[in-house]
Amino acid sequence: MTPQDASQSNEALCRLAPVIPVLVVDDVAIARPLAEALVAGGLPVLEVTLRTPVALDAIREMAQVEGGIVGAGTLLTPQDVAAAKEAGAKFGVSPGATDRLLQACEDADLPLLPGAATSSEAMRLLERGYSVQKFFPAEANGGVPALKSIGAPIPQVRFCPTGGVSPANAPDYLALSNTLCVGGSWVAPKDAVAKGDWARIEDLAREAAALPRS
């Protein structure tokens, strides 16, 4: 898979809904009902971060949910890429980007949404062929004003800002011409997940799916 192919694939995914849920799953038993609630609410693209021992099993469970497209987040190494692909991930997300990680994803035909925090990082990824990137950590890096400023001289790159994105600031990110969608965890709050309150999560997903985009 070429970087251009990866960017084309991820742009299509990012356009399916304004929000990609960023999920940290601690109990594989909740994986499927959580995915079902989010998909039912209108958020079909799900990112499961590889931050827990059950993350790969959660991806396997969520990949079976009709209408869902599940990816693996927090990819750091080629080993992560291989494991994510084997578990059924359809795309990958990384907090940053290294040549080894990029090459591993290209070799594995796993479309990567690589992380960039600065203009230089965005330019380097664009030079390789990645025109769709993750802006991370968004709020810590200056938020909406920073992303808008990066977009002025580098309009070829479109972003999915993640990190500190909330219902309060998501509309401001989505109003930017260089934002395709945002990533956020607020649609699956820990208390609702712990209680199995799937109706609440579905409602939050529906509200997120209705957010306007530029």
Short mmCIF file of C-alpha atoms in Angstrom, two decimals:
data_model
loop_
_atom_site.label_atom_id
_atom_site.label_comp_id
_atom_site.label_asym_id
_atom_site.label_seq_id
_atom_site.Cartn_x
_atom_site.Cartn_y
_atom_site.Cartn_z
CA MET A 1 0.00 0.00 0.00
CA THR A 2 1.35 3.41 -0.94
CA PRO A 3 1.06 6.43 1.37
CA GLN A 4 -1.24 7.96 -1.21
CA ASP A 5 -3.51 4.90 -1.09
CA ALA A 6 -3.51 5.03 2.72
CA SER A 7 -4.47 8.71 2.72
CA GLN A 8 -7.25 8.13 0.20
CA SER A 9 -8.64 5.28 2.30
CA ASN A 10 -8.47 7.23 5.54
CA GLU A 11 -10.04 10.32 4.00
CA ALA A 12 -13.02 8.19 3.00
CA LEU A 13 -13.26 6.84 6.57
CA CYS A 14 -12.96 10.30 8.09
CA ARG A 15 -15.82 11.53 5.93
CA LEU A 16 -18.21 8.87 7.23
CA ALA A 17 -18.85 10.77 10.48
CA PRO A 18 -17.58 13.95 12.14
CA VAL A 19 -16.27 12.06 15.18
CA ILE A 20 -14.14 8.94 15.55
CA PRO A 21 -14.52 7.50 19.06
CA VAL A 22 -11.16 6.88 20.72
CA LEU A 23 -11.70 3.88 22.97
CA VAL A 24 -9.67 2.40 25.81
CA VAL A 25 -11.21 -1.02 26.51
CA ASP A 26 -10.38 -2.74 29.81
CA ASP A 27 -12.94 -5.55 29.64
CA VAL A 28 -13.42 -7.50 26.42
CA ALA A 29 -16.97 -8.37 27.49
CA ILE A 30 -18.11 -4.81 26.83
CA ALA A 31 -16.43 -4.51 23.44
CA ARG A 32 -19.29 -5.68 21.28
CA PRO A 33 -22.17 -3.85 23.01
CA LEU A 34 -20.06 -0.69 23.12
CA ALA A 35 -19.40 -0.89 19.39
CA GLU A 36 -23.05 -1.67 18.68
CA ALA A 37 -24.18 1.41 20.62
CA LEU A 38 -21.72 3.72 18.85
CA VAL A 39 -22.54 2.37 15.41
CA ALA A 40 -26.27 2.59 16.11
CA GLY A 41 -25.77 6.23 17.08
CA GLY A 42 -24.16 7.02 13.75
CA LEU A 43 -20.44 6.66 14.47
CA PRO A 44 -19.27 3.67 12.40
CA VAL A 45 -15.51 4.29 12.54
CA LEU A 46 -13.98 3.21 15.86
CA GLU A 47 -10.42 3.48 17.15
CA VAL A 48 -9.40 1.01 19.85
CA THR A 49 -6.15 2.08 21.46
CA LEU A 50 -3.55 -0.59 22.16
CA ARG A 51 -3.18 0.54 25.76
CA THR A 52 -4.71 -2.42 27.57
CA PRO A 53 -4.03 -6.18 27.63
CA VAL A 54 -7.41 -6.91 26.02
CA ALA A 55 -7.23 -4.32 23.24
CA LEU A 56 -6.55 -6.82 20.45
CA ASP A 57 -9.35 -9.10 21.63
CA ALA A 58 -11.63 -6.06 21.77
CA ILE A 59 -10.78 -5.30 18.14
CA ARG A 60 -11.66 -8.88 17.22
CA GLU A 61 -15.04 -8.56 18.91
CA MET A 62 -15.84 -5.13 17.50
CA ALA A 63 -14.82 -6.18 13.99
CA GLN A 64 -17.82 -8.50 13.99
CA VAL A 65 -20.33 -5.69 14.55
CA GLU A 66 -22.31 -5.02 11.40
CA GLY A 67 -21.68 -1.54 10.02
CA GLY A 68 -18.60 -0.93 12.13
CA ILE A 69 -15.10 -0.18 10.86
CA VAL A 70 -12.56 -0.82 13.58
CA GLY A 71 -8.99 0.45 13.68
CA ALA A 72 -6.09 0.16 16.09
CA GLY A 73 -4.70 3.21 17.82
CA THR A 74 -1.41 3.83 19.59
CA LEU A 75 0.59 1.90 17.00
CA LEU A 76 4.24 2.32 17.97
CA THR A 77 6.16 -0.59 16.45
CA PRO A 78 6.07 -2.96 13.49
CA GLN A 79 5.00 -5.65 15.95
CA ASP A 80 1.96 -3.55 16.85
CA VAL A 81 1.09 -3.27 13.17
CA ALA A 82 1.26 -7.02 12.63
CA ALA A 83 -0.83 -7.75 15.72
CA ALA A 84 -3.45 -5.14 14.82
CA LYS A 85 -3.78 -6.47 11.29
CA GLU A 86 -4.12 -10.04 12.56
CA ALA A 87 -6.85 -8.95 14.99
CA GLY A 88 -8.91 -7.50 12.15
CA ALA A 89 -8.08 -3.79 12.28
CA LYS A 90 -9.00 -2.01 9.05
CA PHE A 91 -6.81 1.03 9.71
CA GLY A 92 -4.15 2.21 12.12
CA VAL A 93 -3.51 5.39 14.09
CA SER A 94 -0.23 6.50 15.63
CA PRO A 95 0.62 9.38 17.99
CA GLY A 96 3.61 10.25 15.81
CA ALA A 97 5.46 8.66 12.91
CA THR A 98 8.76 6.87 12.38
CA ASP A 99 10.15 5.47 9.15
CA ARG A 100 9.95 1.91 10.55
CA LEU A 101 6.32 2.30 11.52
CA LEU A 102 5.33 3.89 8.22
CA GLN A 103 7.09 1.16 6.27
CA ALA A 104 5.49 -1.58 8.37
CA CYS A 105 2.01 -0.23 7.69
CA GLU A 106 2.73 0.14 3.98
CA ASP A 107 4.07 -3.42 3.81
CA ALA A 108 1.06 -4.77 5.73
CA ASP A 109 -1.48 -2.86 3.61
CA LEU A 110 -2.81 -1.21 6.77
CA PRO A 111 -3.87 2.40 6.07
CA LEU A 112 -2.15 4.55 8.68
CA LEU A 113 -3.34 7.86 10.07
CA PRO A 114 0.06 9.14 11.24
CA GLY A 115 0.40 11.71 13.98
CA ALA A 116 1.95 15.14 13.47
CA ALA A 117 2.33 17.96 15.98
CA THR A 118 4.31 20.56 14.02
CA SER A 119 4.56 22.02 10.54
CA SER A 120 7.84 20.19 9.96
CA GLU A 121 6.30 16.84 10.89
CA ALA A 122 3.30 17.52 8.64
CA MET A 123 5.63 18.49 5.78
CA ARG A 124 7.76 15.39 6.22
CA LEU A 125 4.72 13.11 6.12
CA LEU A 126 3.35 14.98 3.10
CA GLU A 127 6.70 14.55 1.36
CA ARG A 128 6.32 10.79 1.80
CA GLY A 129 2.78 10.93 0.44
CA TYR A 130 0.57 11.20 3.54
CA SER A 131 -1.94 13.98 2.90
CA VAL A 132 -4.29 12.84 5.69
CA GLN A 133 -2.81 13.03 9.18
CA LYS A 134 -3.69 13.10 12.85
CA PHE A 135 -3.02 16.36 14.71
CA PHE A 136 -1.95 15.23 18.18
CA PRO A 137 -2.12 16.22 20.97
CA ALA A 138 -4.43 18.86 19.57
CA GLU A 139 -5.22 21.07 22.57
CA ALA A 140 -1.72 20.84 24.06
CA ASN A 141 -0.29 21.94 20.71
CA GLY A 142 -2.31 25.13 20.53
CA GLY A 143 -5.70 23.83 19.56
CA VAL A 144 -7.82 25.40 16.84
CA PRO A 145 -5.58 28.48 16.28
CA ALA A 146 -2.52 26.27 15.78
CA LEU A 147 -4.25 23.92 13.36
CA LYS A 148 -5.65 26.85 11.42
CA SER A 149 -2.17 28.38 11.20
CA ILE A 150 -0.65 25.12 9.95
CA GLY A 151 -3.36 24.91 7.31
CA ALA A 152 -2.55 28.28 5.79
CA PRO A 153 0.86 27.33 4.31
CA ILE A 154 0.12 23.57 4.02
CA PRO A 155 -3.44 23.38 2.65
CA GLN A 156 -2.71 20.03 0.99
CA VAL A 157 -2.90 18.23 4.34
CA ARG A 158 -6.18 17.36 6.02
CA PHE A 159 -6.27 16.42 9.69
CA CYS A 160 -8.13 14.48 12.35
CA PRO A 161 -7.33 16.43 15.54
CA THR A 162 -7.27 14.28 18.67
CA GLY A 163 -6.29 14.95 22.27
CA GLY A 164 -8.36 17.27 24.40
CA VAL A 165 -11.17 17.46 21.86
CA SER A 166 -14.56 17.75 23.55
CA PRO A 167 -18.17 18.62 22.73
CA ALA A 168 -17.31 22.22 23.61
CA ASN A 169 -14.48 22.68 21.12
CA ALA A 170 -15.24 20.01 18.50
CA PRO A 171 -17.41 22.41 16.44
CA ASP A 172 -14.52 24.88 16.23
CA TYR A 173 -12.18 22.20 14.91
CA LEU A 174 -14.79 20.91 12.47
CA ALA A 175 -15.29 24.43 11.11
CA LEU A 176 -11.69 24.49 9.84
CA SER A 177 -11.17 23.74 6.15
CA ASN A 178 -8.26 21.41 6.93
CA THR A 179 -10.20 19.26 9.43
CA LEU A 180 -11.92 16.14 8.11
CA CYS A 181 -13.18 14.87 11.47
CA VAL A 182 -12.13 14.79 15.11
CA GLY A 183 -11.22 11.99 17.49
CA GLY A 184 -12.61 11.96 20.99
CA SER A 185 -13.39 9.78 23.97
CA TRP A 186 -16.36 11.73 25.36
CA VAL A 187 -18.87 9.61 23.44
CA ALA A 188 -18.00 6.63 25.64
CA PRO A 189 -17.59 8.03 29.17
CA LYS A 190 -16.13 5.63 31.72
CA ASP A 191 -19.11 5.75 34.04
CA ALA A 192 -21.55 4.87 31.27
CA VAL A 193 -19.34 2.02 30.07
CA ALA A 194 -18.96 0.69 33.62
CA LYS A 195 -22.73 0.67 34.09
CA GLY A 196 -23.42 -0.79 30.66
CA ASP A 197 -25.54 2.26 29.88
CA TRP A 198 -25.53 1.65 26.14
CA ALA A 199 -28.59 3.85 25.60
CA ARG A 200 -26.70 6.86 26.95
CA ILE A 201 -23.70 6.08 24.77
CA GLU A 202 -25.93 5.72 21.74
CA ASP A 203 -27.46 9.13 22.52
CA LEU A 204 -24.01 10.71 22.85
CA ALA A 205 -22.97 9.13 19.56
CA ARG A 206 -26.07 10.48 17.86
CA GLU A 207 -25.32 13.98 19.11
CA ALA A 208 -21.73 13.69 17.90
CA ALA A 209 -22.81 12.37 14.52
CA ALA A 210 -25.00 15.46 14.06
CA LEU A 211 -22.13 17.95 14.51
CA PRO A 212 -21.76 20.16 11.42
CA ARG A 213 -18.61 20.19 9.33
CA SER A 214 -17.12 22.79 7.00
#
